[in-house]
mmCIF file of C-alpha atoms and ligand atoms in Angstrom:
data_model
loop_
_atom_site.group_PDB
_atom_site.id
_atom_site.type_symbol
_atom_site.label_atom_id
_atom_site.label_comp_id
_atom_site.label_asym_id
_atom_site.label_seq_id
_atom_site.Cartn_x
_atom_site.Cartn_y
_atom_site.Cartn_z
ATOM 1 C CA UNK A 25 -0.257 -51.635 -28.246
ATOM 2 C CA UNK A 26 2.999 -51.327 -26.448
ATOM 3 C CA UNK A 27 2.236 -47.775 -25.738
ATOM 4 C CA UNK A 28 -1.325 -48.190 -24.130
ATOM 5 C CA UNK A 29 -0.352 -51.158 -22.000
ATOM 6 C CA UNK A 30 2.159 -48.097 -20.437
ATOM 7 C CA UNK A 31 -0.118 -46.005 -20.324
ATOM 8 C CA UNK A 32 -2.249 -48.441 -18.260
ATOM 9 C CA UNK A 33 0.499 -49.172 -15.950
ATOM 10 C CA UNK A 34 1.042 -45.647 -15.915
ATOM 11 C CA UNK A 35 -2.059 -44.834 -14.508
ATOM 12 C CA UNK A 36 -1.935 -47.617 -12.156
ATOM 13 C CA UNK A 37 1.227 -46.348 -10.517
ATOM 14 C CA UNK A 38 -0.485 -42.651 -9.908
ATOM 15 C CA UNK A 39 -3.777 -44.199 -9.149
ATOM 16 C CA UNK A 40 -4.527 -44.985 -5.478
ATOM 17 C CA UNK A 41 -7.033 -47.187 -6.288
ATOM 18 C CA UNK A 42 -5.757 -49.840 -8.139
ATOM 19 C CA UNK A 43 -1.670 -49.340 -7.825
ATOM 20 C CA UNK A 44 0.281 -48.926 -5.015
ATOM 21 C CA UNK A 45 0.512 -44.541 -5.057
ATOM 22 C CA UNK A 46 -0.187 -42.768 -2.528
ATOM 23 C CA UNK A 47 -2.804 -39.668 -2.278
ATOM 24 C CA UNK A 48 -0.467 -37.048 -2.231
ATOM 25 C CA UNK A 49 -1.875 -34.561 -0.071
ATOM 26 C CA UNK A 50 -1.720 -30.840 -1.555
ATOM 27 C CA UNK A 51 1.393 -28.941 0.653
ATOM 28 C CA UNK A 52 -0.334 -26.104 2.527
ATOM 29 C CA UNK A 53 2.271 -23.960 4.212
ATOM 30 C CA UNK A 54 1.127 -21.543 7.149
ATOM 31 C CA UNK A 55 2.521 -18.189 7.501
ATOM 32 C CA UNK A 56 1.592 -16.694 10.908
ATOM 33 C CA UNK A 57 1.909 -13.178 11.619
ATOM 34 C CA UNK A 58 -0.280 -12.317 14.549
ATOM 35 C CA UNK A 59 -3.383 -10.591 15.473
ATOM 36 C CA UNK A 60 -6.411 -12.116 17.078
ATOM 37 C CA UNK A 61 -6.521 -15.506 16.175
ATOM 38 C CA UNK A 62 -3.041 -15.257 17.979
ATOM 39 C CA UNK A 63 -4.645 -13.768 21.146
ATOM 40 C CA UNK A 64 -5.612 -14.971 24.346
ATOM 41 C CA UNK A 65 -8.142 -13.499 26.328
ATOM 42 C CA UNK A 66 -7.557 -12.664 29.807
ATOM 43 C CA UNK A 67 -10.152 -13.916 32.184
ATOM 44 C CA UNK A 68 -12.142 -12.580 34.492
ATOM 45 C CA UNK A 69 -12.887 -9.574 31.628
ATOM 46 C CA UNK A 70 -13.698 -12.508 28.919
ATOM 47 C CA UNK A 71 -13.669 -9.597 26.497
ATOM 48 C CA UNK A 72 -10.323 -8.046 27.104
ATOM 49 C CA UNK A 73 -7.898 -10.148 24.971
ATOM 50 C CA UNK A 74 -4.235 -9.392 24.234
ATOM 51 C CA UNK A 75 -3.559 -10.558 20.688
ATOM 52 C CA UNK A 76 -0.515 -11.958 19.129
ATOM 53 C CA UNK A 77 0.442 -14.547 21.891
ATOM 54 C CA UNK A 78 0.316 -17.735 20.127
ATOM 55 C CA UNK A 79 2.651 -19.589 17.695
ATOM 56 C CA UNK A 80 1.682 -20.886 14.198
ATOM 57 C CA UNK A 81 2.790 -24.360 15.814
ATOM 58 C CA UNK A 82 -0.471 -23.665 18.433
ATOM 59 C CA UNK A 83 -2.507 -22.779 16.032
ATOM 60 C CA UNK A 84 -2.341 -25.661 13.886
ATOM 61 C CA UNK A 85 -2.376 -27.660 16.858
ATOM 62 C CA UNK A 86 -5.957 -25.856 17.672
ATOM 63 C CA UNK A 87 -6.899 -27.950 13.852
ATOM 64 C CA UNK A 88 -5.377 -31.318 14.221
ATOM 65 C CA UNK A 89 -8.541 -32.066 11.183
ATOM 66 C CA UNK A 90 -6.671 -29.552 9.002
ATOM 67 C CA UNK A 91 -4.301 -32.322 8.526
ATOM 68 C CA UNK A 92 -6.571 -34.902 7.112
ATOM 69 C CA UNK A 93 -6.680 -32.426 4.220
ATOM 70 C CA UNK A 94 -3.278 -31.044 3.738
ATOM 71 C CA UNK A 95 0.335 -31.651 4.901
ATOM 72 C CA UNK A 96 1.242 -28.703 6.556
ATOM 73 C CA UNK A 97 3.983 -26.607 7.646
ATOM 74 C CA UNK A 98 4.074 -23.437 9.594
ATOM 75 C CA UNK A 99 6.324 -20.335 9.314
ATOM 76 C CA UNK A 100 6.006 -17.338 11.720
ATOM 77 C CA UNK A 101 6.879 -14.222 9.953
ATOM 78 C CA UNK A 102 6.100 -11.777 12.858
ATOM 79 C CA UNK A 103 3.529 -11.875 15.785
ATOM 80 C CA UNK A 104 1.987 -8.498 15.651
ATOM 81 C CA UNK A 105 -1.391 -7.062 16.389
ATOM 82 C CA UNK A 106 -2.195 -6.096 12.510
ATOM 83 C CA UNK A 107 -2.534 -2.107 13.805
ATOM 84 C CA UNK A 108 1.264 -2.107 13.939
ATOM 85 C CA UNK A 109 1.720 -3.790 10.355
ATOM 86 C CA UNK A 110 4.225 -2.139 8.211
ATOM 87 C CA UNK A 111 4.632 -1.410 3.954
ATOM 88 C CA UNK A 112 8.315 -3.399 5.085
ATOM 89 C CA UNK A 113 6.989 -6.475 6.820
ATOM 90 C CA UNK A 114 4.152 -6.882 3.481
ATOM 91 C CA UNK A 115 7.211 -6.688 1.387
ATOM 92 C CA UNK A 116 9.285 -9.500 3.771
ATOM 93 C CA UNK A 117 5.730 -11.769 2.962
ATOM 94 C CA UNK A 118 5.575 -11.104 -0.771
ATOM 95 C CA UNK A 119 9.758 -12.234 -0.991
ATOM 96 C CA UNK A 120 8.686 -15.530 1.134
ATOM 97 C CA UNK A 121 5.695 -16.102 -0.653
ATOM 98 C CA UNK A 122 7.257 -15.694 -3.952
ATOM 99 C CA UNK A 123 10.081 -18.033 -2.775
ATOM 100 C CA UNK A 124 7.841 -20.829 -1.504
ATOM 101 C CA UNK A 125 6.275 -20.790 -4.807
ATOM 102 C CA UNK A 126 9.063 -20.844 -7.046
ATOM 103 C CA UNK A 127 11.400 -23.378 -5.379
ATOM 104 C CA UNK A 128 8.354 -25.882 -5.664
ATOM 105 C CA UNK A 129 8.019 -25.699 -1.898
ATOM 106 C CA UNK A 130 4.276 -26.003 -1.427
ATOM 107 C CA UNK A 131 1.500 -25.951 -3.323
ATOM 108 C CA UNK A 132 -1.306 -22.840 -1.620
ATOM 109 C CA UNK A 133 -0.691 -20.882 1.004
ATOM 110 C CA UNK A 134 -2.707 -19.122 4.127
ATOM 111 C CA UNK A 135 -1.630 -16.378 5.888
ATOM 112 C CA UNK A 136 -3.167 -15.678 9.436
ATOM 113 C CA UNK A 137 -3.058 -11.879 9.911
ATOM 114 C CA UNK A 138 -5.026 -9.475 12.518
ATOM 115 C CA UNK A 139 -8.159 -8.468 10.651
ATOM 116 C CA UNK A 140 -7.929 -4.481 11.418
ATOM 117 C CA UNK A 141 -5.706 -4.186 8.386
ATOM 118 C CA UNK A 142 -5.844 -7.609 6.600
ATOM 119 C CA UNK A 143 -7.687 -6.100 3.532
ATOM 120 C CA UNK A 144 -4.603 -3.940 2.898
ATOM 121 C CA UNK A 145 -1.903 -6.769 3.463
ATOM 122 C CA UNK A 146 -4.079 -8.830 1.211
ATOM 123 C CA UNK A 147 -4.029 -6.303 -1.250
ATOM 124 C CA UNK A 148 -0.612 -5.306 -1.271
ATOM 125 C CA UNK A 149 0.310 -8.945 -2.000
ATOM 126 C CA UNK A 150 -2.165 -9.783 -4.830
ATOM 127 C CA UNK A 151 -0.840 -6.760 -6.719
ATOM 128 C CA UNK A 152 2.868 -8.118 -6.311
ATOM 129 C CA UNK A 153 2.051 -11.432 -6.197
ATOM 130 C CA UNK A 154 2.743 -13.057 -10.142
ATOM 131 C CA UNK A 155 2.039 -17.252 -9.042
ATOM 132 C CA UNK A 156 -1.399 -18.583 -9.578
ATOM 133 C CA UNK A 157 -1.372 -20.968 -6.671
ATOM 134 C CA UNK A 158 -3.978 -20.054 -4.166
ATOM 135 C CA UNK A 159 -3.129 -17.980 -1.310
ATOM 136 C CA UNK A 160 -5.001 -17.331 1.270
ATOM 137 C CA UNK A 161 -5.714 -14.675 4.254
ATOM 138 C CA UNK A 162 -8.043 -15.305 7.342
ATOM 139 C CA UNK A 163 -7.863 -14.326 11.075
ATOM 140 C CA UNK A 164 -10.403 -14.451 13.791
ATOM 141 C CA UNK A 165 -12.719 -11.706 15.417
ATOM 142 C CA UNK A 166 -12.616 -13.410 18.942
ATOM 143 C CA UNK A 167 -9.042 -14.740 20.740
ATOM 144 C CA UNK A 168 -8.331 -18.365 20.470
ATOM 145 C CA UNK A 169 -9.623 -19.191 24.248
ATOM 146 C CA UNK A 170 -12.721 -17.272 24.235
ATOM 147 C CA UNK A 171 -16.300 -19.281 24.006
ATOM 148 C CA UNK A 172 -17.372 -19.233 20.173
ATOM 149 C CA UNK A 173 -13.541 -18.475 19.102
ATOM 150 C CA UNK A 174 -13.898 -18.304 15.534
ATOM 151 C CA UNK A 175 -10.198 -18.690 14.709
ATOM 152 C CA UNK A 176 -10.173 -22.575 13.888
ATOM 153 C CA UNK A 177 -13.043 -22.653 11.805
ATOM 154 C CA UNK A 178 -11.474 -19.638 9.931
ATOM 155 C CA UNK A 179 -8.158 -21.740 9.202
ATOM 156 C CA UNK A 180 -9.669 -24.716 8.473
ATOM 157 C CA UNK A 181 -11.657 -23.295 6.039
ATOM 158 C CA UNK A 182 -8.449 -21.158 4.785
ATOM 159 C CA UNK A 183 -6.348 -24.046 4.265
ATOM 160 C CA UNK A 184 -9.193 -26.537 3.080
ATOM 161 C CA UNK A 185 -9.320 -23.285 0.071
ATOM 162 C CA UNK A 186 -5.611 -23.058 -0.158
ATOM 163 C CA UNK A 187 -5.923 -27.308 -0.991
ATOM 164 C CA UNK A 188 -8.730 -26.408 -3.019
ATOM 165 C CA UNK A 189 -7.616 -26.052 -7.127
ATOM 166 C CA UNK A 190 -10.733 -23.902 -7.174
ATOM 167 C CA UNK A 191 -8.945 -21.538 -5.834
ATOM 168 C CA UNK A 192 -6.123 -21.379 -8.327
ATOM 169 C CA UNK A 193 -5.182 -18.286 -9.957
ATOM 170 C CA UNK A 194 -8.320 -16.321 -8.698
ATOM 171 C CA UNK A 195 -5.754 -14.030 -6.723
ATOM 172 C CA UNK A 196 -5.064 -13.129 -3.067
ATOM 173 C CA UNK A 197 -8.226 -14.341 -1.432
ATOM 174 C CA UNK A 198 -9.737 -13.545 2.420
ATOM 175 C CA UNK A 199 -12.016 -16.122 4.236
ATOM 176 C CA UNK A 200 -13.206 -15.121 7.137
ATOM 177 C CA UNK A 201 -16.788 -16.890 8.918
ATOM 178 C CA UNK A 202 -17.419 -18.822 5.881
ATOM 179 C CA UNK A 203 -17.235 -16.286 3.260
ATOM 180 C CA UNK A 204 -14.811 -16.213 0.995
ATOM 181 C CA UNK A 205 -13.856 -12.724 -0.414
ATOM 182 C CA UNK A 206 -11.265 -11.437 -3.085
ATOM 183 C CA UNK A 207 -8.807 -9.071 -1.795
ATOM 184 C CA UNK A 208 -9.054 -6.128 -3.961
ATOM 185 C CA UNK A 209 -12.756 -5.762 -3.011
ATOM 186 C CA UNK A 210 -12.876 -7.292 0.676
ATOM 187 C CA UNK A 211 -13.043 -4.336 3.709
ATOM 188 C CA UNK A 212 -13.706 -5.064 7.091
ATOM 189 C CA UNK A 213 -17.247 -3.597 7.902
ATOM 190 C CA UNK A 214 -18.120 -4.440 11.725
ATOM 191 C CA UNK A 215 -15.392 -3.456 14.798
ATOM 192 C CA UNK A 216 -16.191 -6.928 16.790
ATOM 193 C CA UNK A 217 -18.861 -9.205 15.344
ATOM 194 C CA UNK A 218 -17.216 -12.460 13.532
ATOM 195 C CA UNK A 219 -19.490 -10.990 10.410
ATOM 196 C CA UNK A 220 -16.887 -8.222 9.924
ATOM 197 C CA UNK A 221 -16.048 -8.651 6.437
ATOM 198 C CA UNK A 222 -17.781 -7.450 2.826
ATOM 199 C CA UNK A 223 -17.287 -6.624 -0.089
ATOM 200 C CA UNK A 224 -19.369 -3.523 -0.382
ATOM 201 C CA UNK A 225 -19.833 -3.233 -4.022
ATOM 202 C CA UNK A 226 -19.797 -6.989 -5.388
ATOM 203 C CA UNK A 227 -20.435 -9.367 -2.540
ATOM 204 C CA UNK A 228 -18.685 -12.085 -1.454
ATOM 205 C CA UNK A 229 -16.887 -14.488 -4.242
ATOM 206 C CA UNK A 230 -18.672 -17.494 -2.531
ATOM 207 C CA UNK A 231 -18.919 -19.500 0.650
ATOM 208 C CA UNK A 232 -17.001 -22.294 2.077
ATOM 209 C CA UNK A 233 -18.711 -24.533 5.164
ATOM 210 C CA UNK A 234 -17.225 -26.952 6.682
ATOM 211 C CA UNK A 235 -14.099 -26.860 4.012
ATOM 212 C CA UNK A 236 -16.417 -26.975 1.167
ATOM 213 C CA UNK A 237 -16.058 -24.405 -0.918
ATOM 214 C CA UNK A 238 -18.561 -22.641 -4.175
ATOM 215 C CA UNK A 239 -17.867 -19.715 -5.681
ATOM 216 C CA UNK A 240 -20.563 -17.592 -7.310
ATOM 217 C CA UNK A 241 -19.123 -16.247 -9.505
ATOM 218 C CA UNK A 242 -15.348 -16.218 -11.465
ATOM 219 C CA UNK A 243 -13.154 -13.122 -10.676
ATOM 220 C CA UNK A 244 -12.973 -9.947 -12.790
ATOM 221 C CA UNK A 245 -11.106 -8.470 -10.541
ATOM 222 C CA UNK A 246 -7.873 -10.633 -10.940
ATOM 223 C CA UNK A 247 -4.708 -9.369 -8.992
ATOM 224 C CA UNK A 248 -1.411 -8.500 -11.158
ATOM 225 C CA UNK A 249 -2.408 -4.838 -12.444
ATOM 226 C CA UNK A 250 1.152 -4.500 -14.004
ATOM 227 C CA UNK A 251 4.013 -6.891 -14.416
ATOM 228 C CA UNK A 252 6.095 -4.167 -13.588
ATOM 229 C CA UNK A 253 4.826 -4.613 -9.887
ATOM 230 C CA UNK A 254 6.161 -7.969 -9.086
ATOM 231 C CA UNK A 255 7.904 -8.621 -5.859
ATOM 232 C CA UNK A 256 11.594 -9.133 -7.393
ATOM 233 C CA UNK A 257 11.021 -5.343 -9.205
ATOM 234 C CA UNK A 258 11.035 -3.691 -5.956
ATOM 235 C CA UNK A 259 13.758 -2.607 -4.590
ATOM 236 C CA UNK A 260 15.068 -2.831 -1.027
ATOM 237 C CA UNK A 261 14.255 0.764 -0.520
ATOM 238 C CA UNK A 262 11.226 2.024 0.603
ATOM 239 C CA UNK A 263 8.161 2.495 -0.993
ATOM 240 C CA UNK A 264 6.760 5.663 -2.671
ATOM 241 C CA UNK A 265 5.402 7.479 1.096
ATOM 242 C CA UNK A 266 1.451 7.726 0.075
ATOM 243 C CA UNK A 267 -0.855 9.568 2.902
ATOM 244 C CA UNK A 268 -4.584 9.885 3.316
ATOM 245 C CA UNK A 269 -6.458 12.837 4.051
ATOM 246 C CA UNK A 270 -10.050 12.618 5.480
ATOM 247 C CA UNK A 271 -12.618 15.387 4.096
ATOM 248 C CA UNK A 272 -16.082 16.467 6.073
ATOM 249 C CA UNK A 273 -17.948 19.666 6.194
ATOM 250 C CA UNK A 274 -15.625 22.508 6.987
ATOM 251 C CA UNK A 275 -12.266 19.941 6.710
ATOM 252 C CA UNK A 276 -9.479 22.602 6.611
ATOM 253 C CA UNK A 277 -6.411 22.238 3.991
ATOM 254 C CA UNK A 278 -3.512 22.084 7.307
ATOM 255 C CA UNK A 279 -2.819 18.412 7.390
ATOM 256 C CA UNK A 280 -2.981 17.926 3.579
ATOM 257 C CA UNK A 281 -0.563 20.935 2.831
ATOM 258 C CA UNK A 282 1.951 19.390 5.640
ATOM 259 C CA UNK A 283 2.231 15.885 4.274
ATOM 260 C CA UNK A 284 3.066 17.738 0.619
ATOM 261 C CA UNK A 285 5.431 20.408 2.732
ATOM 262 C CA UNK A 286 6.850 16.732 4.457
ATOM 263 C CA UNK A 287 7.344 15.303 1.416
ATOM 264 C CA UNK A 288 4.255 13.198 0.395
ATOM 265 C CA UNK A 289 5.154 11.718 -2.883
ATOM 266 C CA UNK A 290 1.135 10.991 -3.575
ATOM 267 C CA UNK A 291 -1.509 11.754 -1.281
ATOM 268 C CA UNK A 292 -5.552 9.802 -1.294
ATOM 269 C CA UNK A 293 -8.103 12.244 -0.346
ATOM 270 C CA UNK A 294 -10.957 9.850 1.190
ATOM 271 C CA UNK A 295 -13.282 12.501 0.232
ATOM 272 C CA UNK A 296 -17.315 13.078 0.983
ATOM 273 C CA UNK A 297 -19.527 11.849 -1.509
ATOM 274 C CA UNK A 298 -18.588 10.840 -4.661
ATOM 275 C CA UNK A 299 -14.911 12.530 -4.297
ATOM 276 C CA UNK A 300 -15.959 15.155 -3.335
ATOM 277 C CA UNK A 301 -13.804 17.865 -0.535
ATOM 278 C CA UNK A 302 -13.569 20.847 0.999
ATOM 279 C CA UNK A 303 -12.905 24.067 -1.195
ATOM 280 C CA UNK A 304 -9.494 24.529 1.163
ATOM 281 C CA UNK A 305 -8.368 20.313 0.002
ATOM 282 C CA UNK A 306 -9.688 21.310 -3.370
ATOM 283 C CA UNK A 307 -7.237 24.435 -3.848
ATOM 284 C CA UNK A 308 -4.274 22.344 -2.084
ATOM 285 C CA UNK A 309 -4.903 19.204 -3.947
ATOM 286 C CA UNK A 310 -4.609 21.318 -7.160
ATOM 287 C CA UNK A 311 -1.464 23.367 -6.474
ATOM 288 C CA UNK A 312 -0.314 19.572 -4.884
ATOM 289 C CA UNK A 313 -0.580 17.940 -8.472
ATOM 290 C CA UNK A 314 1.353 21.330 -10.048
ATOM 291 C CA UNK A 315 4.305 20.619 -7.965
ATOM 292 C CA UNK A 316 4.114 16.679 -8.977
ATOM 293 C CA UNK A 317 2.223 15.499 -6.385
ATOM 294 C CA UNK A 318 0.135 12.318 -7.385
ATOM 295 C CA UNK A 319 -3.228 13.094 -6.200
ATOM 296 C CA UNK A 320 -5.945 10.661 -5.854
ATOM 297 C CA UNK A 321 -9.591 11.024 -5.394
ATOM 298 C CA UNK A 322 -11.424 8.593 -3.035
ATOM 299 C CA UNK A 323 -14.307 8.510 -0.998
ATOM 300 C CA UNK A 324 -15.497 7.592 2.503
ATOM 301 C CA UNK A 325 -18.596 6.533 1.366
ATOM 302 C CA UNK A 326 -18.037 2.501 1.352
ATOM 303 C CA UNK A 327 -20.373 1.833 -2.031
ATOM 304 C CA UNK A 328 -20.324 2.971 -5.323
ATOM 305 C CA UNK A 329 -16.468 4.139 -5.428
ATOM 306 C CA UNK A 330 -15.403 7.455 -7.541
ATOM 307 C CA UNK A 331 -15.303 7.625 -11.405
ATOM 308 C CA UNK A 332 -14.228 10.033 -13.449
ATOM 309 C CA UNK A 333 -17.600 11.548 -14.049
ATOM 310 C CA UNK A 334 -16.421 13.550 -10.500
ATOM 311 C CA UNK A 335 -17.934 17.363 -9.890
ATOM 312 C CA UNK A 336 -15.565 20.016 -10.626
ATOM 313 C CA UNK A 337 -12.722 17.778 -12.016
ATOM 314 C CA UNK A 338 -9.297 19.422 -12.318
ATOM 315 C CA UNK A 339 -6.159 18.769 -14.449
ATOM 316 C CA UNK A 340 -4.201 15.687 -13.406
ATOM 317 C CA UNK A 341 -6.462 14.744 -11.206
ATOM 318 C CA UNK A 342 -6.478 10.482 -10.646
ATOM 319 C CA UNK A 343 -9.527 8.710 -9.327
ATOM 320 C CA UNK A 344 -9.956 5.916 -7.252
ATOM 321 C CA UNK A 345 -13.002 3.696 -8.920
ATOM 322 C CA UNK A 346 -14.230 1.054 -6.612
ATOM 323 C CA UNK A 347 -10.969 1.425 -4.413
ATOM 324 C CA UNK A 348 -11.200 2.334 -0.770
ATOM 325 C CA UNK A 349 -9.215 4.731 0.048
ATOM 326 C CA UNK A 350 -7.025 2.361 2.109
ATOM 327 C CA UNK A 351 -6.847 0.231 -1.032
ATOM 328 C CA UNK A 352 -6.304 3.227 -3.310
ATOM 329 C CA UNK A 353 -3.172 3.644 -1.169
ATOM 330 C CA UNK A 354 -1.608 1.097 -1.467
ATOM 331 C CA UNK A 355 -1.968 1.097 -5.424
ATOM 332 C CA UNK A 356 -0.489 4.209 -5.638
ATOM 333 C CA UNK A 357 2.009 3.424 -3.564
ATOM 334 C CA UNK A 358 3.338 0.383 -6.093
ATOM 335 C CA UNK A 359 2.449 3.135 -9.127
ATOM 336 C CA UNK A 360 4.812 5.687 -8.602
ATOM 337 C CA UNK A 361 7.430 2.884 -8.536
ATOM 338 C CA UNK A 362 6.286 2.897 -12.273
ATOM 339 C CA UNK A 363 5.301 6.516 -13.297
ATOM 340 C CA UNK A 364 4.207 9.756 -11.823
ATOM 341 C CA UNK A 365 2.024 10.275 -15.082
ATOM 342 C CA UNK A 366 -1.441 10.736 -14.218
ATOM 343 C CA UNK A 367 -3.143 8.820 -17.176
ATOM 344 C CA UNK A 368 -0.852 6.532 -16.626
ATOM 345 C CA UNK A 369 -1.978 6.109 -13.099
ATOM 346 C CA UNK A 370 -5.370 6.475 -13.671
ATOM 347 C CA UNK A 371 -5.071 3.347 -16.306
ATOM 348 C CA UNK A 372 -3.917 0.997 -13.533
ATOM 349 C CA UNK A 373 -7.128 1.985 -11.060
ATOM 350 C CA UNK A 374 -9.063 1.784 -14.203
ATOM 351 C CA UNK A 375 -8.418 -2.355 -13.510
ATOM 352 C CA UNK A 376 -10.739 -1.789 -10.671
ATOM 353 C CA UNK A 377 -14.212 -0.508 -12.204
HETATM 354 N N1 DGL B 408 -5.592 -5.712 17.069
HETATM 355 C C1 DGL B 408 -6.424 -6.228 16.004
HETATM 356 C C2 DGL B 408 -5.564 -6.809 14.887
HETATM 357 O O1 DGL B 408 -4.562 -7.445 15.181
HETATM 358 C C3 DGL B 408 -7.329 -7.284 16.510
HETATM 359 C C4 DGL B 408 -8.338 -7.621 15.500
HETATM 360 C C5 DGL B 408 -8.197 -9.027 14.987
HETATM 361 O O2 DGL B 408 -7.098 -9.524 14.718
HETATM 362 O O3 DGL B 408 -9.243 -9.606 14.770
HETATM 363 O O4 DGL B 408 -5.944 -6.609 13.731
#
């Protein structure tokens, strides 16, 4: 008896209904680092904009109704157009992500990022990132001042996610004009509409209006591909330097044989086709993965990705699956921090099907 009537008084503590609690509001913190939603647009041109202007204190003042539905705090990390982003500046986010998270400092994050290379900042961090609470990236396709700015609806939907225990340990996730995408499969697939974002070869994960979110479907394509990646692993040094070379009819081998003659440690060849290249890339990317380059087959095409079914496969050869080439990058990159073994490799983009 004694123990139900605390258990009763229990709940009536935590309940905001009958005790005296308050309704803790989820802890959202902001971590700005630029790009469009940033930017201001410089009348008379309406369209010419210079991004990056703003501070994450304006931009939650933009959304004073983000506050009826999280307490938030802002950190500005950089204030960069997202062209100029860097493999150092995703790791300084992973280290201050991972450190919100494990001193108990808030409970979801968003990150406001430009959206020319969100995808690949996104993907970077759900690879290194090993805490389940819901982070979240979004930006904005027009500046902040511009008629139809689609900045504050994209953070209020971000954060109303990040508050949102749907969104807990389903991985890095992009919302961006009310779609909510994962970040291994999100690409951005228009140069200036505010419907710039897909995900080519699944769809979007589900919508989110007006802060409501529903997700179709759960995700299969959940971040951490190897323990070994996480963000306290990786050293202060660089990462692994991983290049892309384009293919197309008559592509010569000159630009892939000087990234392996400057020291490429793994190159993506964002090939024609279904991985397919040029017969000079095809004799380079061979004599490449003799000499212990990693060597990764991707494709330009944006559905469908590579398998291993490829024409003409070769010895050592790694391909990309349903990774862009971008993406295949950057997964590389974080691999040969691992192993230079090809099956190896190939096992880790194997997570991506
Ligand atoms: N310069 C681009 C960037 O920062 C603008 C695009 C945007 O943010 O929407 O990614």
């Amino acid at each position: 008896m004694k123990k139900y009537i605390l258990t009763v008084l229990g709940m009536l503590c935590l309940s905001p209904v009958w005790g005296q609690g308050q309704v803790t509001k989820p802890r959202i913190t902001i971590i700005a680092t630029g790009g469009t939603i940033a930017g201001i647009a410089a009348p008379p041109a309406e369209n010419a904009y210079t991004p990056a202007q703003l501070t994450v204190e304006t931009l939650i003042r933009q959304v004073p109704q983000i506050n009826n539905k999280a307490s938030v705090k802002g950190i500005q990390l950089c204030n960069i157009a997202s062209q100029y982003m860097t493999p150092r500046i995703w790791i300084r986010l992973a280290r201050v992500v991972d450190s919100l998270f494990s001193g108990d400092h808030c409970d979801g994050i968003v990150v406001t990022h430009g959206t020319d290379t969100m995808e690949e900042t996104a993907f970077f961090l759900d690879l290194v990132n090993s805490h389940e609470n819901p982070v979240v990236f979004t930006g904005s396709m027009r500046p902040s001042n511009s008629p139809g700015a689609d900045g504050p609806a994209n953070l209020y939907n971000a954060v109303c996610l990040a508050a949102d225990r749907v969104a807990v340990g389903k991985g890095v996730l992009v919302v961006m004009n009310d779609h909510i995408f994962s970040a291994s499969g999100v690409t951005k697939t228009h140069t200036v509409n505010p419907q710039a974002f897909e995900n080519p070869n699944r769809g979007p994960m589900g919508t989110i209006r007006g802060g409501i979110a529903s997700l179709y479907y759960p995700l299969c394509e959940k971040n951490v591909v190897d323990e070994r990646f996480s963000i306290r692993e990786l050293a202060n040094t660089d990462l692994p330097r991983v290049d892309i070379v384009l293919s197309y009819a008559g592509a010569t081998s000159l630009l892939f044989d000087a990234l392996v003659e400057n020291g490429a440690d793994g190159i993506v060849i964002a090939g024609v086709g279904h991985g397919n290249y040029s017969y000079q890339i095809e004799n380079s990317a061979k004599k490449a993965v003799q000499n212990g380059v990693a060597v990764v087959r991707a494709t330009r095409v944006l559905q469908g990705g590579v398998s291993s079914d490829t024409e003409n496969p070769f010895e050592g050869q790694i391909v990309s699956r349903s990774l862009s080439p971008q993406k295949a990058r950057i997964l590389l990159m974080l691999a040969l921090t691992v192993s230079h073994e090809p099956d190896t490799i190939q096992r880790m983009f194997d997570q991506y099907p």
